Amino acid sequence: MITIEDLDVLEEDEFAELERRIETQIAIWEIKNLRGRMAIFHDDQHIGEPRLELKAIHHPSFDVEGEMNFRKTPVVDSLEGNMLIHPITTPIIEVNKDNSKARGLWWSIGIEGLSKFRETPMAIWSVGMIPGVHVKEKDGWKILSGMWQRTTKNEFHAGWVEDMQPTNTRPQISKEEDRARLGKYAYQKNEKRKSISQPPYPDTWEKYPDELDQTWQEMK
Amino acid sequence: MINLERKEKLRNQMIRLEAYNEIQNQMGRFTAAINYKEMKCMSFFSNEREDVSLEYADEGIFVGREAIQTFLSESIGKGYEEGELIDFQLTTPIIEVAKDVKSARAVWWSPGITSLAKENNNPQPIWLWGEVAVDFVYENGQWLILHLHYFRTVKCDYHKGWVEDTSMINRPNIPMHPLAQPTTYHNPYHSKAIRYGIPAAPYAYETEDGANWMLRNDKTK
């Protein structure tokens, strides 16, 4: 066990470097927790209930009005029969040198129940990815950007080759609009899969220092 | 009193903690390269060890960078065709860094799917579940794969499921790859087969001494 006396004798630069390295490891831990909490909120769609803020609403680029409008807009008549269970897997997280920004990529394999108008729910099976950027605000790590990137989303019995369910919105968007949004890189039986999103590498913050630059996700 | 021994211990603990996350990052990037059928997956294998190896289901074990590169190039090197999909994921990480902090052992459970392109027909959707056991070594500032063994659990038609469809659990009866050495273990799910805890979970260990730990629970040996 390290004591305070042990740390007392470290040189200033040794101590600072130890602090920085430990903070990086804790950042990765906290960002994993953050995305885990987000996955729970994804399933818990109770509109208007107070909850911990997980997004970087104090960042100058953040569209607070758009986010709040999105949160108060129902997309189903009743929560009965609805479910969005998306365990997140395969974390790859790279934090910048001063522990203020982090890029991450996760995969996810999930099941859903969808009942838009109180009809018998549709069982849905889906696979996707979550590329994201995170920043440290006064009260901890927050999600600046990055949402679900669909690979498959299908009625359970139909399978992903035969079926692709669009994102449930009100008003419902067309399949073409859906392809331009969350389904942009989704699996299509008549297309070749694109290599997006790419995972962050250790040099991601040297190559792409701006947290708003999303080109780190693209194949180079 | 602070001394060299305690400083060394603190340094080792820091490296082990960093290794836990760096190894997950490295294995995630490797999985991304496989899922995207990119040959940069080779950059995750050891450059210095002649016994670097890859074993995939019952395709045999490929030893040495040249053999691994040949196998991967033939498997994924042509990139994607229309309708194809590979999507492995990594869950349930169990990672142990050696006491000497020069190597690490890890196991992940891997759910996944694939789509197999079919000429003049729709692609076939397939379940692809297994476990990955890996030995890592630390080379030139990064953790690299020394031994990787993918243990197949389920490979079956999505619509039929893993009990009904066992047609894909074993490779077809065609010649093994000329560079492949004999398979060390293959026990996919089958309604008449019994499961064992293989690959074994890694336990704390002193120093790297081969990949036998993966088959610790193999009662036939």
Short mmCIF file of C-alpha atoms in Angstrom, two decimals:
data_model
loop_
_atom_site.label_atom_id
_atom_site.label_comp_id
_atom_site.label_asym_id
_atom_site.label_seq_id
_atom_site.Cartn_x
_atom_site.Cartn_y
_atom_site.Cartn_z
CA MET A 1 0.00 0.00 0.00
CA ILE A 2 1.36 3.43 -0.94
CA THR A 3 1.42 5.91 1.96
CA ILE A 4 1.33 9.70 1.88
CA GLU A 5 4.93 9.62 3.11
CA ASP A 6 5.92 7.58 0.06
CA LEU A 7 4.38 10.13 -2.26
CA ASP A 8 6.03 12.97 -0.32
CA VAL A 9 9.46 11.95 -1.55
CA LEU A 10 8.57 11.80 -5.23
CA GLU A 11 10.01 14.60 -7.34
CA GLU A 12 7.49 17.11 -8.70
CA ASP A 13 7.69 15.79 -12.27
CA GLU A 14 7.46 12.15 -11.12
CA PHE A 15 4.39 12.96 -9.08
CA ALA A 16 2.74 14.90 -11.91
CA GLU A 17 3.35 12.10 -14.39
CA LEU A 18 1.92 9.53 -11.97
CA GLU A 19 -1.14 11.74 -11.48
CA ARG A 20 -1.63 12.08 -15.22
CA ARG A 21 -1.34 8.36 -15.93
CA ILE A 22 -3.73 7.39 -13.16
CA GLU A 23 -6.22 10.02 -14.31
CA THR A 24 -6.13 8.53 -17.81
CA GLN A 25 -6.99 5.08 -16.48
CA ILE A 26 -9.80 6.46 -14.33
CA ALA A 27 -11.09 8.41 -17.34
CA ILE A 28 -11.42 5.19 -19.34
CA TRP A 29 -13.26 3.59 -16.44
CA GLU A 30 -15.61 6.56 -16.04
CA ILE A 31 -16.33 6.78 -19.77
CA LYS A 32 -17.26 3.11 -19.81
CA ASN A 33 -19.66 3.81 -16.93
CA LEU A 34 -20.99 6.88 -18.76
CA ARG A 35 -21.83 4.88 -21.86
CA GLY A 36 -23.32 2.14 -19.72
CA ARG A 37 -25.63 4.70 -18.06
CA MET A 38 -26.54 6.03 -21.49
CA ALA A 39 -27.50 2.52 -22.60
CA ILE A 40 -29.84 2.25 -19.59
CA PHE A 41 -31.40 5.64 -20.38
CA HIS A 42 -31.89 4.45 -23.93
CA ASP A 43 -34.26 1.79 -22.58
CA ASP A 44 -35.84 4.05 -19.94
CA GLN A 45 -37.84 6.51 -22.03
CA HIS A 46 -39.94 8.22 -19.35
CA ILE A 47 -40.35 11.75 -20.64
CA GLY A 48 -39.71 14.59 -18.22
CA GLU A 49 -38.34 12.63 -15.28
CA PRO A 50 -35.33 14.29 -13.65
CA ARG A 51 -32.12 12.46 -14.32
CA LEU A 52 -28.37 12.88 -14.29
CA GLU A 53 -27.20 14.86 -17.30
CA LEU A 54 -24.94 12.66 -19.40
CA LYS A 55 -24.38 15.00 -22.33
CA ALA A 56 -21.93 17.88 -22.68
CA ILE A 57 -24.61 20.57 -22.67
CA HIS A 58 -22.09 23.24 -21.58
CA HIS A 59 -19.85 22.73 -24.59
CA PRO A 60 -20.25 25.69 -26.99
CA SER A 61 -21.02 23.41 -29.91
CA PHE A 62 -23.83 21.53 -28.18
CA ASP A 63 -27.36 22.05 -29.57
CA VAL A 64 -29.18 22.28 -26.22
CA GLU A 65 -32.52 23.36 -27.71
CA GLY A 66 -32.51 20.53 -30.22
CA GLU A 67 -31.60 18.02 -27.53
CA MET A 68 -34.36 19.19 -25.18
CA ASN A 69 -36.95 19.12 -27.95
CA PHE A 70 -35.87 15.60 -28.84
CA ARG A 71 -36.21 14.48 -25.23
CA LYS A 72 -39.79 15.71 -24.82
CA THR A 73 -41.11 14.30 -28.06
CA PRO A 74 -42.81 10.90 -27.71
CA VAL A 75 -42.31 8.37 -30.47
CA VAL A 76 -44.74 5.75 -29.12
CA ASP A 77 -48.23 6.07 -27.59
CA SER A 78 -47.39 4.00 -24.54
CA LEU A 79 -44.21 2.55 -23.06
CA GLU A 80 -46.03 -0.76 -22.62
CA GLY A 81 -44.31 -3.43 -24.66
CA ASN A 82 -41.46 -1.20 -25.66
CA MET A 83 -37.88 -2.16 -24.90
CA LEU A 84 -34.43 -1.06 -26.09
CA ILE A 85 -31.80 -3.37 -24.65
CA HIS A 86 -28.44 -2.68 -26.20
CA PRO A 87 -25.53 -4.08 -24.20
CA ILE A 88 -22.36 -2.38 -25.33
CA THR A 89 -19.26 -4.40 -26.11
CA THR A 90 -15.72 -4.11 -27.51
CA PRO A 91 -14.70 -0.77 -25.95
CA ILE A 92 -11.81 1.14 -27.53
CA ILE A 93 -11.13 4.42 -25.72
CA GLU A 94 -8.28 6.87 -26.29
CA VAL A 95 -7.88 9.84 -23.95
CA ASN A 96 -5.83 12.91 -24.85
CA LYS A 97 -2.65 13.85 -22.99
CA ASP A 98 -4.25 16.31 -20.58
CA ASN A 99 -7.22 14.04 -19.85
CA SER A 100 -9.80 16.51 -21.11
CA LYS A 101 -11.12 14.74 -24.23
CA ALA A 102 -11.63 11.13 -25.25
CA ARG A 103 -12.71 9.27 -28.34
CA GLY A 104 -14.31 5.88 -28.14
CA LEU A 105 -15.86 3.17 -30.21
CA TRP A 106 -18.13 0.40 -29.00
CA TRP A 107 -20.04 -2.39 -30.65
CA SER A 108 -23.48 -3.48 -29.51
CA ILE A 109 -25.71 -6.48 -29.91
CA GLY A 110 -29.28 -5.85 -28.88
CA ILE A 111 -32.92 -6.79 -28.67
CA GLU A 112 -35.93 -4.52 -28.86
CA GLY A 113 -39.70 -4.58 -28.47
CA LEU A 114 -41.55 -1.97 -30.51
CA SER A 115 -45.22 -1.05 -30.12
CA LYS A 116 -45.94 2.33 -31.71
CA PHE A 117 -49.72 2.54 -31.26
CA ARG A 118 -50.39 -0.09 -28.56
CA GLU A 119 -50.35 -2.86 -31.15
CA THR A 120 -48.73 -6.22 -30.34
CA PRO A 121 -45.04 -5.39 -30.11
CA MET A 122 -42.61 -6.35 -32.82
CA ALA A 123 -39.57 -8.31 -31.62
CA ILE A 124 -36.47 -6.75 -33.10
CA TRP A 125 -32.89 -7.96 -33.18
CA SER A 126 -30.12 -5.52 -33.98
CA VAL A 127 -26.37 -5.04 -34.17
CA GLY A 128 -24.60 -1.72 -34.32
CA MET A 129 -21.75 0.49 -33.26
CA ILE A 130 -21.34 3.60 -31.12
CA PRO A 131 -18.55 5.97 -32.15
CA GLY A 132 -18.33 8.87 -29.73
CA VAL A 133 -16.48 11.90 -28.45
CA HIS A 134 -16.41 12.76 -24.75
CA VAL A 135 -15.26 15.81 -22.86
CA LYS A 136 -14.60 16.42 -19.19
CA GLU A 137 -16.85 19.09 -17.70
CA LYS A 138 -16.93 20.41 -14.13
CA ASP A 139 -19.05 17.49 -12.92
CA GLY A 140 -17.32 14.73 -14.85
CA TRP A 141 -17.12 13.09 -18.26
CA LYS A 142 -19.95 13.87 -20.68
CA ILE A 143 -20.97 12.75 -24.14
CA LEU A 144 -20.28 15.47 -26.68
CA SER A 145 -21.26 13.47 -29.74
CA GLY A 146 -21.79 9.98 -30.97
CA MET A 147 -24.90 7.94 -31.24
CA TRP A 148 -26.06 4.65 -32.57
CA GLN A 149 -24.69 3.58 -35.95
CA ARG A 150 -26.83 0.73 -37.19
CA THR A 151 -25.40 -2.40 -38.76
CA THR A 152 -28.59 -4.47 -38.68
CA LYS A 153 -32.10 -3.96 -37.27
CA ASN A 154 -34.63 -6.54 -38.24
CA GLU A 155 -37.87 -8.14 -37.24
CA PHE A 156 -36.62 -11.11 -35.27
CA HIS A 157 -38.00 -13.87 -37.49
CA ALA A 158 -37.19 -12.15 -40.78
CA GLY A 159 -33.43 -11.78 -40.24
CA TRP A 160 -31.15 -8.97 -41.38
CA VAL A 161 -30.82 -10.08 -44.98
CA GLU A 162 -34.55 -9.85 -45.60
CA ASP A 163 -35.51 -6.97 -43.34
CA MET A 164 -34.28 -3.56 -42.22
CA GLN A 165 -36.38 -1.62 -39.73
CA PRO A 166 -35.93 2.17 -39.83
CA THR A 167 -35.49 4.27 -36.72
CA ASN A 168 -38.86 4.86 -35.06
CA THR A 169 -39.67 8.60 -35.30
CA ARG A 170 -42.72 10.85 -35.34
CA PRO A 171 -43.51 11.62 -38.02
CA GLN A 172 -42.07 8.40 -39.38
CA ILE A 173 -39.17 9.06 -41.73
CA SER A 174 -38.96 7.31 -45.07
CA LYS A 175 -36.48 4.51 -45.77
CA GLU A 176 -34.47 6.95 -47.88
CA GLU A 177 -34.30 9.46 -45.02
CA ASP A 178 -33.37 6.67 -42.67
CA ARG A 179 -30.46 5.70 -44.93
CA ALA A 180 -29.17 9.23 -44.61
CA ARG A 181 -29.31 9.12 -40.82
CA LEU A 182 -28.74 6.23 -38.42
CA GLY A 183 -28.91 3.70 -41.22
CA LYS A 184 -26.23 5.36 -43.32
CA TYR A 185 -23.73 2.52 -42.96
CA ALA A 186 -26.21 -0.26 -42.27
CA TYR A 187 -25.90 -3.68 -43.85
CA GLN A 188 -27.57 -4.03 -47.24
CA LYS A 189 -27.64 -7.28 -49.14
CA ASN A 190 -26.93 -5.52 -52.43
CA GLU A 191 -24.04 -3.37 -51.19
CA LYS A 192 -20.47 -3.77 -50.03
CA ARG A 193 -19.91 -2.98 -46.38
CA LYS A 194 -18.02 0.25 -45.68
CA SER A 195 -15.19 0.38 -43.14
CA ILE A 196 -16.84 3.00 -40.92
CA SER A 197 -16.52 3.71 -38.03
CA GLN A 198 -12.81 3.17 -37.57
CA PRO A 199 -11.56 2.78 -33.99
CA PRO A 200 -9.43 5.51 -32.42
CA TYR A 201 -5.68 4.78 -32.31
CA PRO A 202 -3.24 6.04 -29.66
CA ASP A 203 -2.25 8.96 -31.92
CA THR A 204 -5.84 10.03 -32.61
CA TRP A 205 -5.52 13.31 -30.64
CA GLU A 206 -2.24 14.23 -32.32
CA LYS A 207 -3.76 13.63 -35.77
CA TYR A 208 -7.19 15.13 -35.04
CA PRO A 209 -6.85 17.59 -32.13
CA ASP A 210 -10.28 19.20 -32.62
CA GLU A 211 -13.00 17.38 -30.71
CA LEU A 212 -15.52 18.45 -33.37
CA ASP A 213 -13.51 16.84 -36.18
CA GLN A 214 -15.33 13.59 -36.98
CA THR A 215 -12.99 12.46 -39.74
CA TRP A 216 -11.09 10.23 -37.29
CA GLN A 217 -13.84 7.67 -37.89
CA GLU A 218 -13.08 7.38 -41.59
CA MET A 219 -10.82 4.90 -43.31
CA LYS A 220 -7.44 6.42 -44.17
CA MET B 1 10.99 4.00 3.64
CA ILE B 2 10.72 4.42 -0.10
CA ASN B 3 13.33 2.35 -1.93
CA LEU B 4 14.06 0.88 -5.34
CA GLU B 5 11.99 -2.22 -4.61
CA ARG B 6 8.89 -0.21 -3.78
CA LYS B 7 9.39 2.10 -6.73
CA GLU B 8 9.63 -0.95 -8.99
CA LYS B 9 6.46 -2.38 -7.45
CA LEU B 10 4.58 0.87 -8.02
CA ARG B 11 5.83 1.03 -11.59
CA ASN B 12 4.69 -2.55 -12.22
CA GLN B 13 1.26 -1.84 -10.79
CA MET B 14 0.91 1.19 -13.03
CA ILE B 15 1.94 -0.80 -16.10
CA ARG B 16 -0.50 -3.59 -15.21
CA LEU B 17 -3.34 -1.11 -14.81
CA GLU B 18 -2.51 0.55 -18.13
CA ALA B 19 -2.13 -2.84 -19.77
CA TYR B 20 -5.67 -3.79 -18.78
CA ASN B 21 -7.09 -0.95 -20.87
CA GLU B 22 -4.46 -0.95 -23.62
CA ILE B 23 -5.04 -4.65 -24.29
CA GLN B 24 -8.79 -4.09 -24.60
CA ASN B 25 -8.11 -1.22 -27.00
CA GLN B 26 -5.68 -3.29 -29.05
CA MET B 27 -8.00 -6.28 -29.25
CA GLY B 28 -10.90 -3.98 -30.16
CA ARG B 29 -8.88 -2.48 -33.00
CA PHE B 30 -7.86 -5.96 -34.15
CA THR B 31 -11.52 -7.02 -34.13
CA ALA B 32 -12.45 -3.91 -36.11
CA ALA B 33 -9.82 -4.78 -38.72
CA ILE B 34 -11.19 -8.32 -39.02
CA ASN B 35 -14.78 -7.06 -39.20
CA TYR B 36 -13.80 -4.64 -41.98
CA LYS B 37 -11.63 -7.27 -43.72
CA GLU B 38 -8.52 -5.12 -43.50
CA MET B 39 -5.06 -6.66 -43.69
CA LYS B 40 -3.80 -4.16 -41.14
CA CYS B 41 -4.94 -6.84 -38.72
CA MET B 42 -1.40 -8.22 -39.24
CA SER B 43 0.02 -5.19 -37.44
CA PHE B 44 -1.40 -6.55 -34.17
CA PHE B 45 0.74 -9.71 -34.21
CA SER B 46 4.20 -10.00 -32.67
CA ASN B 47 7.03 -9.02 -34.98
CA GLU B 48 9.77 -10.56 -32.88
CA ARG B 49 8.56 -13.99 -31.86
CA GLU B 50 8.93 -16.88 -34.29
CA ASP B 51 6.24 -18.84 -32.41
CA VAL B 52 3.55 -16.20 -33.06
CA SER B 53 0.42 -18.13 -33.96
CA LEU B 54 -3.23 -18.01 -34.96
CA GLU B 55 -5.66 -20.89 -34.56
CA TYR B 56 -9.17 -20.53 -35.95
CA ALA B 57 -11.86 -23.10 -35.10
CA ASP B 58 -10.85 -26.36 -36.83
CA GLU B 59 -8.80 -24.75 -39.60
CA GLY B 60 -5.59 -25.67 -37.79
CA ILE B 61 -2.91 -23.57 -36.20
CA PHE B 62 -0.83 -21.17 -38.27
CA VAL B 63 2.62 -20.54 -36.79
CA GLY B 64 4.86 -17.66 -37.85
CA ARG B 65 3.94 -14.33 -39.43
CA GLU B 66 4.15 -15.70 -42.98
CA ALA B 67 1.67 -18.51 -42.29
CA ILE B 68 -0.71 -16.15 -40.44
CA GLN B 69 -0.51 -13.58 -43.21
CA THR B 70 -1.23 -16.25 -45.85
CA PHE B 71 -4.26 -17.57 -43.95
CA LEU B 72 -5.69 -14.12 -43.24
CA SER B 73 -5.00 -12.88 -46.74
CA GLU B 74 -6.89 -15.82 -48.22
CA SER B 75 -9.72 -15.44 -45.67
CA ILE B 76 -10.33 -11.70 -45.60
CA GLY B 77 -7.72 -10.13 -47.90
CA LYS B 78 -10.04 -9.66 -50.86
CA GLY B 79 -12.29 -7.29 -48.94
CA TYR B 80 -16.05 -7.29 -49.00
CA GLU B 81 -18.34 -8.62 -51.69
CA GLU B 82 -21.91 -7.39 -51.97
CA GLY B 83 -24.07 -8.78 -49.20
CA GLU B 84 -21.21 -10.04 -47.05
CA LEU B 85 -20.94 -9.18 -43.39
CA ILE B 86 -18.64 -10.12 -40.52
CA ASP B 87 -19.44 -8.74 -37.08
CA PHE B 88 -17.52 -10.21 -34.17
CA GLN B 89 -17.87 -8.49 -30.80
CA LEU B 90 -15.89 -8.83 -27.58
CA THR B 91 -17.53 -9.18 -24.18
CA THR B 92 -16.70 -10.50 -20.71
CA PRO B 93 -12.99 -9.64 -20.71
CA ILE B 94 -10.77 -11.66 -18.36
CA ILE B 95 -7.27 -10.22 -18.51
CA GLU B 96 -4.23 -11.18 -16.46
CA VAL B 97 -0.91 -9.38 -16.80
CA ALA B 98 2.15 -11.46 -15.84
CA LYS B 99 4.00 -10.52 -12.68
CA ASP B 100 7.03 -9.62 -14.82
CA VAL B 101 4.72 -7.31 -16.90
CA LYS B 102 6.19 -8.63 -20.15
CA SER B 103 3.12 -10.61 -21.22
CA ALA B 104 -0.60 -10.96 -20.63
CA ARG B 105 -3.29 -13.60 -21.04
CA ALA B 106 -6.86 -12.80 -21.95
CA VAL B 107 -10.18 -14.40 -22.82
CA TRP B 108 -13.25 -12.78 -24.33
CA TRP B 109 -16.64 -14.23 -25.12
CA SER B 110 -17.63 -13.22 -28.60
CA PRO B 111 -21.18 -13.04 -29.90
CA GLY B 112 -21.41 -12.27 -33.57
CA ILE B 113 -23.10 -12.59 -36.90
CA THR B 114 -22.03 -13.02 -40.48
CA SER B 115 -23.68 -12.99 -43.89
CA LEU B 116 -22.42 -15.36 -46.51
CA ALA B 117 -22.78 -14.15 -50.10
CA LYS B 118 -24.48 -16.68 -52.40
CA GLU B 119 -24.25 -16.55 -56.15
CA ASN B 120 -27.66 -15.83 -57.74
CA ASN B 121 -29.33 -15.93 -54.37
CA ASN B 122 -29.77 -13.87 -51.24
CA PRO B 123 -26.91 -13.92 -48.74
CA GLN B 124 -27.29 -16.38 -45.86
CA PRO B 125 -27.54 -14.86 -42.36
CA ILE B 126 -25.47 -16.82 -39.84
CA TRP B 127 -24.95 -16.81 -36.08
CA LEU B 128 -21.28 -16.81 -35.14
CA TRP B 129 -20.54 -17.20 -31.43
CA GLY B 130 -17.30 -18.26 -29.85
CA GLU B 131 -14.52 -17.41 -27.42
CA VAL B 132 -11.15 -15.84 -28.08
CA ALA B 133 -8.10 -16.67 -25.98
CA VAL B 134 -4.98 -14.61 -26.50
CA ASP B 135 -1.40 -14.39 -25.26
CA PHE B 136 -0.01 -10.86 -25.58
CA VAL B 137 3.62 -9.75 -25.41
CA TYR B 138 4.91 -6.23 -24.92
CA GLU B 139 7.08 -5.18 -27.89
CA ASN B 140 8.36 -1.70 -28.70
CA GLY B 141 5.83 0.11 -26.56
CA GLN B 142 2.70 -1.82 -27.46
CA TRP B 143 0.89 -5.02 -26.60
CA LEU B 144 0.90 -7.45 -29.52
CA ILE B 145 -0.69 -10.84 -30.08
CA LEU B 146 1.63 -13.79 -29.53
CA HIS B 147 -0.95 -16.60 -29.67
CA LEU B 148 -4.59 -16.21 -30.65
CA HIS B 149 -7.06 -19.07 -30.59
CA TYR B 150 -10.66 -18.58 -31.69
CA PHE B 151 -12.83 -21.35 -30.23
CA ARG B 152 -16.06 -21.77 -32.16
CA THR B 153 -19.21 -22.31 -30.10
CA VAL B 154 -21.97 -21.73 -32.63
CA LYS B 155 -22.02 -21.34 -36.38
CA CYS B 156 -25.46 -21.89 -37.83
CA ASP B 157 -28.14 -20.53 -40.07
CA TYR B 158 -29.90 -17.62 -38.32
CA HIS B 159 -33.38 -18.94 -39.12
CA LYS B 160 -32.73 -22.56 -38.14
CA GLY B 161 -30.79 -21.91 -34.94
CA TRP B 162 -27.92 -23.76 -33.30
CA VAL B 163 -29.82 -26.90 -32.27
CA GLU B 164 -31.34 -27.63 -35.64
CA ASP B 165 -28.47 -26.55 -37.90
CA THR B 166 -25.08 -28.11 -37.21
CA SER B 167 -24.03 -28.17 -40.86
CA MET B 168 -21.40 -25.44 -40.39
CA ILE B 169 -19.80 -26.33 -37.07
CA ASN B 170 -17.00 -28.33 -38.72
CA ARG B 171 -14.97 -27.50 -41.81
CA PRO B 172 -15.80 -29.43 -45.00
CA ASN B 173 -13.82 -32.60 -45.64
CA ILE B 174 -11.33 -30.99 -47.96
CA PRO B 175 -7.54 -30.83 -47.55
CA MET B 176 -6.30 -28.73 -44.68
CA HIS B 177 -4.35 -25.60 -45.58
CA PRO B 178 -0.77 -26.69 -46.36
CA LEU B 179 0.59 -24.22 -43.80
CA ALA B 180 -1.75 -25.39 -41.03
CA GLN B 181 -0.57 -27.52 -38.17
CA PRO B 182 -3.07 -29.84 -36.44
CA THR B 183 -5.95 -28.26 -34.55
CA THR B 184 -5.40 -28.30 -30.79
CA TYR B 185 -9.04 -28.13 -29.69
CA HIS B 186 -12.45 -27.90 -31.37
CA ASN B 187 -15.72 -28.60 -29.58
CA PRO B 188 -18.55 -26.49 -31.03
CA TYR B 189 -22.07 -26.76 -29.70
CA HIS B 190 -23.94 -29.83 -30.87
CA SER B 191 -27.03 -31.42 -29.36
CA LYS B 192 -25.06 -34.65 -28.78
CA ALA B 193 -21.86 -33.01 -27.49
CA ILE B 194 -20.83 -32.04 -23.96
CA ARG B 195 -19.45 -28.58 -23.15
CA TYR B 196 -16.28 -27.96 -21.18
CA GLY B 197 -14.86 -24.75 -19.72
CA ILE B 198 -12.50 -24.23 -22.62
CA PRO B 199 -10.77 -21.89 -23.14
CA ALA B 200 -9.99 -21.69 -19.46
CA ALA B 201 -10.09 -18.34 -17.72
CA PRO B 202 -6.57 -17.03 -17.20
CA TYR B 203 -5.34 -16.87 -13.60
CA ALA B 204 -2.56 -14.74 -12.12
CA TYR B 205 0.83 -15.96 -13.37
CA GLU B 206 4.52 -15.14 -13.20
CA THR B 207 5.87 -15.19 -16.75
CA GLU B 208 4.93 -16.21 -20.29
CA ASP B 209 5.37 -19.93 -20.90
CA GLY B 210 3.24 -20.83 -23.92
CA ALA B 211 -0.46 -21.18 -24.71
CA ASN B 212 -1.21 -24.38 -22.79
CA TRP B 213 -3.19 -22.45 -20.16
CA MET B 214 -6.03 -22.08 -22.69
CA LEU B 215 -6.58 -25.85 -22.65
CA ARG B 216 -6.08 -26.30 -18.91
CA ASN B 217 -9.55 -27.85 -18.59
CA ASP B 218 -9.11 -30.27 -21.48
CA LYS B 219 -9.70 -33.62 -19.76
CA THR B 220 -8.45 -35.60 -22.73
CA LYS B 221 -4.88 -34.43 -22.14
#
